[in-house]
Coordinates of C-alpha atoms in Angstrom, one line a residue:
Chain A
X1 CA -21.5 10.2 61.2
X2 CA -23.5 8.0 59.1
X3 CA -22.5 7.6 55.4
X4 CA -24.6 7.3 52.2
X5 CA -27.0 4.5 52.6
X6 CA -29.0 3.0 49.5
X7 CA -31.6 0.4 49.5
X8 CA -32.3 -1.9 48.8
X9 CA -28.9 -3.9 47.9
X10 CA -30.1 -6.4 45.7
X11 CA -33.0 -6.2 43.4
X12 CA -34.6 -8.5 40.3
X13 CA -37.2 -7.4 38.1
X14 CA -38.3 -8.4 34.6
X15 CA -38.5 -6.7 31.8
X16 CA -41.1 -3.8 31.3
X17 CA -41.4 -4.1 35.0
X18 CA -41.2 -0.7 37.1
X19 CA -38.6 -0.2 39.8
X20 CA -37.8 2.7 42.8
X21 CA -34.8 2.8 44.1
X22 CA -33.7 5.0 47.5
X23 CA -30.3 6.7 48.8
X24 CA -30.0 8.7 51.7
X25 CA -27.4 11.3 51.2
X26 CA -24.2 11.8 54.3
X27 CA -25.2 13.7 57.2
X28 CA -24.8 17.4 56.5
X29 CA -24.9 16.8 52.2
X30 CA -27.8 18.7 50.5
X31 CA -27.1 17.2 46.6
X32 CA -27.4 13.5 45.4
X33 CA -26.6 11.9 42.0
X34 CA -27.2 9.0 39.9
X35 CA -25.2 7.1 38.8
X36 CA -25.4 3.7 36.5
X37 CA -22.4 1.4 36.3
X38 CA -22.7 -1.7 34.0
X39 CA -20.2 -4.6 34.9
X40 CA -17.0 -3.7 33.6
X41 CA -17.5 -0.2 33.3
X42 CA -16.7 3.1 34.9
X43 CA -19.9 5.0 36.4
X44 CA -22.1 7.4 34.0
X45 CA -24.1 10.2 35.2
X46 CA -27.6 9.9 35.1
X47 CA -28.5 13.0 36.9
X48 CA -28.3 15.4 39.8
X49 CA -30.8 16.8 42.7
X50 CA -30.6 19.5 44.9
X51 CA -33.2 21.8 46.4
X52 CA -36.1 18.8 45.5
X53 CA -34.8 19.8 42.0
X54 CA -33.3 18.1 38.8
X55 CA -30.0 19.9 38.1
X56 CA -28.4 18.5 35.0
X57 CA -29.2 15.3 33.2
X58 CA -26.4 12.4 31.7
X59 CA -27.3 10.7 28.7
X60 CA -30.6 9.1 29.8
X61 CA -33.8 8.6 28.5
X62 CA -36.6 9.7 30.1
X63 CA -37.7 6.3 31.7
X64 CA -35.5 7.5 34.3
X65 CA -37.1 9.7 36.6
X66 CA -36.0 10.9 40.2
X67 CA -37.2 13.0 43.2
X68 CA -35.4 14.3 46.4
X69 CA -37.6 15.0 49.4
X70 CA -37.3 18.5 52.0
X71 CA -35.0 16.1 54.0
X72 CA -32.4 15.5 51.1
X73 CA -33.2 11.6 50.7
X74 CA -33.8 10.9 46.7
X75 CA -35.6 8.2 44.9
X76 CA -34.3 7.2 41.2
X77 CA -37.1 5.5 39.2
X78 CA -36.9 3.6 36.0
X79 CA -39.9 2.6 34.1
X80 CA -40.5 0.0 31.5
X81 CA -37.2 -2.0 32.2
X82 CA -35.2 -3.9 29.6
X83 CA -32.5 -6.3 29.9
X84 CA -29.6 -3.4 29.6
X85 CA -30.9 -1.3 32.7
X86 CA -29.3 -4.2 34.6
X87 CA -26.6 -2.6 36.4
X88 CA -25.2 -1.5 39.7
X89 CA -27.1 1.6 40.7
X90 CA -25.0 4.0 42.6
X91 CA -25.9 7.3 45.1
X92 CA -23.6 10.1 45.6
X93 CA -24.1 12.8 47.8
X94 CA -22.3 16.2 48.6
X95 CA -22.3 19.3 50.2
X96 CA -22.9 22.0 47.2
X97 CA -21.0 25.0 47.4
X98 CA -21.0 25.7 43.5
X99 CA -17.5 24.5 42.9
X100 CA -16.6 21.4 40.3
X101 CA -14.4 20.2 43.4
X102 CA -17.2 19.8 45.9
X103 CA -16.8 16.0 46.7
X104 CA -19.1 13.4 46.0
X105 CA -19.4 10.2 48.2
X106 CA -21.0 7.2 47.0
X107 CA -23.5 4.5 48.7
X108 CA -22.9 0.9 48.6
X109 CA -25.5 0.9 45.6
X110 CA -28.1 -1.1 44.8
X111 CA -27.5 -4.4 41.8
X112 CA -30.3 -4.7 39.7
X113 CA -31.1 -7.1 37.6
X114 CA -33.1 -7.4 34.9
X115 CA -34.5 -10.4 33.4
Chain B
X1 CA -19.3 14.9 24.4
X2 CA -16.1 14.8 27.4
X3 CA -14.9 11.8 27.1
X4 CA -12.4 10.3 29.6
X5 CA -10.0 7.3 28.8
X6 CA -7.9 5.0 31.3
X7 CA -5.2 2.5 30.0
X8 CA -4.6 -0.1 30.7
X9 CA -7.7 -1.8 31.0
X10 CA -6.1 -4.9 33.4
X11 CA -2.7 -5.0 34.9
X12 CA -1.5 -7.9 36.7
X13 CA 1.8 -7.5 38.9
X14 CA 3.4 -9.6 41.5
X15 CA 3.3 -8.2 44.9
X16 CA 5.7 -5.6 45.6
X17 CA 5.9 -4.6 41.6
X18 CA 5.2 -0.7 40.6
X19 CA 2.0 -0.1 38.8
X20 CA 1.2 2.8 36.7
X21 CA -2.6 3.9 34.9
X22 CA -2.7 6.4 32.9
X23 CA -6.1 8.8 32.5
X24 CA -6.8 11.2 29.2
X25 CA -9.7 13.6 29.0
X26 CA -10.7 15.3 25.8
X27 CA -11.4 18.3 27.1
X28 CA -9.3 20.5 30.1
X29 CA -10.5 19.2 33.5
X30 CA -11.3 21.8 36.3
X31 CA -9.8 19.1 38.3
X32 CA -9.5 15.3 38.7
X33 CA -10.6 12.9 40.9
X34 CA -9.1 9.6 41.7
X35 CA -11.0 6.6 42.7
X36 CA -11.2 2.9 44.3
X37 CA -13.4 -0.1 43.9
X38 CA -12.7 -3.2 45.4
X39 CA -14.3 -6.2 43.9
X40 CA -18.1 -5.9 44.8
X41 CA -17.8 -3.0 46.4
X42 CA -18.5 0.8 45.2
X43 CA -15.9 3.7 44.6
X44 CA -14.0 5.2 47.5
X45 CA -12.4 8.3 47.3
X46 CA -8.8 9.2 46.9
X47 CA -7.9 12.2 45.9
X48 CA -8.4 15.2 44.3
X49 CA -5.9 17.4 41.5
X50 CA -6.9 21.2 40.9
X51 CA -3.5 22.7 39.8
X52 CA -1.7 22.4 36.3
X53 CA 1.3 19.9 37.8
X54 CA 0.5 18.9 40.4
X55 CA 1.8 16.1 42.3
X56 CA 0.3 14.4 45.1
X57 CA 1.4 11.2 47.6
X58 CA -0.4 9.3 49.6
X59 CA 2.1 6.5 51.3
X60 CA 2.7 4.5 48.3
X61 CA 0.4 6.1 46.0
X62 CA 1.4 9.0 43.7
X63 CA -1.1 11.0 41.6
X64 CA 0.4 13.9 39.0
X65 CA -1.9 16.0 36.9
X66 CA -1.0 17.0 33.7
X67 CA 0.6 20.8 32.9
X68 CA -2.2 21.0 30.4
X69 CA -4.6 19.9 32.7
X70 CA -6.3 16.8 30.2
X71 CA -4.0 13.8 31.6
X72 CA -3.3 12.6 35.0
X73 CA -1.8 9.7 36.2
X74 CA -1.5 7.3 39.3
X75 CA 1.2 5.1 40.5
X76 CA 1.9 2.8 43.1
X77 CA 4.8 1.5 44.5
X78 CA 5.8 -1.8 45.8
X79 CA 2.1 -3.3 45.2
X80 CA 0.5 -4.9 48.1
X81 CA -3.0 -7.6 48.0
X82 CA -4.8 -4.8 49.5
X83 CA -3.8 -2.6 46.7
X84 CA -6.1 -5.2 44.7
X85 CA -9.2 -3.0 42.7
X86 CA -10.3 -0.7 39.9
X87 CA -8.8 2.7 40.0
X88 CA -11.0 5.2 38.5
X89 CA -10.3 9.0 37.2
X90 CA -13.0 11.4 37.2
X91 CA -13.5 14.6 35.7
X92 CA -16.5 17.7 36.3
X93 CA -19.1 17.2 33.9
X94 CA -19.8 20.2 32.6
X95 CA -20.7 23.2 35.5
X96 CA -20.9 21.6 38.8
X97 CA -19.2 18.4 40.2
X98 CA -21.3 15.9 38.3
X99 CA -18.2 13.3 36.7
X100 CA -17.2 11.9 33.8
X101 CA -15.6 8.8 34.6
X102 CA -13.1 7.0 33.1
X103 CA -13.4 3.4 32.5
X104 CA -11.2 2.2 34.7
X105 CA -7.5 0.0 35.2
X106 CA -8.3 -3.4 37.2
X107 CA -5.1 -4.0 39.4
X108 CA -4.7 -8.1 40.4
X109 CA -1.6 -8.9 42.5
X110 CA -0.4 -11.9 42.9
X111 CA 1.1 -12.7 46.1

């Protein structure tokens, strides 16, 4: 049963570059979020997809975008880098039944840095 | 906003040493989640606390969750290397199971 899988592991853009990053959620999971985690810091919520739709939003600005495709696999896109996007992008999947306690399982993630 | 806070920030111990972190939320969680990262790694599930008081074990680890339902806590007995990692808490984000993490207690142990 194959897990969440994000690629690619390690990227490095420069600033005001454009970047697309992919996550494919766990076998049988239907919902994926975003999630940013700086070094030293706890994951925040960027946003959540399910049914090729946004859900909710964190605290983002709108330079990051994201899509999930008929087979459940999402992209997260950030435009217009700066230095403080660099982070440790992170995919979590799970299988929505409307309940807070519906699990999410996270990818490896992907580091990106920004220089 | 929720906000979620975890003390301490670092603990060190020596192996076989209890360890304790604490998690607050501002708001009454629906539930909270427990999580580990290892050092370059990403966060691994543990557990998860729906009822006010509850108590939890997992071999060596024991979660509680607050009778108010805004603290939790995890502790581990007898620390071991492997034990080595950040422990997160996590709490639904509004509706739905997006989280709210909190920041985080790095464990080192020294062996």
């Amino acid at each position: 049963d194959a897990g969440v899988t994000q690629s690619p592991t390690h990227l490095i853009k420069t600033r005001g570059q454009q970047v697309t990053l992919r996550c494919s959620p766990k076998s049988g999971h239907d919902t994926v979020s975003w999630y940013q985690q700086a070094l030293g810091q706890g994951p925040q919520f960027i946003f959540q997809y399910y049914e090729e739709e946004e859900r909710q939003r964190g605290n983002f600005p709108d330079r990051f975008s994201g899509h999930q495709f008929p087979n459940y696999s999402s992209e997260l896109n950030v435009n217009a880098l700066l230095l403080g996007d660099s982070a440790l992008y992170l995919c979590a999947s799970s299988l929505v039944t409307g309940s807070s306690t519906d699990t999410q399982y996270f990818g490896p993630g992907t580091r990106l840095t920004v220089l | 906003g929720q906000q979620v806070m975890q003390i301490p920030q670092y603990q060190h111990v020596q192996e076989g040493e209890d360890f304790t972190t604490y998690c607050n939320s501002s708001t009454t969680l629906s539930n909270i989640q427990w999580y580990k990262q290892r050092p370059g790694g990403h966060p691994v599930f543990l557990i998860q606390l729906v009822k006010s008081g509850e108590v939890k074990k997992q071999k060596r680890l024991t979660f509680q969750f607050g009778e108010a339902k805004k603290n939790s806590s995890l502790h581990i007995t007898a620390t071991q290397t492997t034990d080595v990692g950040t422990y997160f808490c996590a709490g639904p984000h509004n509706a739905g199971n997006m989280l709210t993490f909190g920041g985080g207690t790095r464990l080192m142990v020294k062996p």
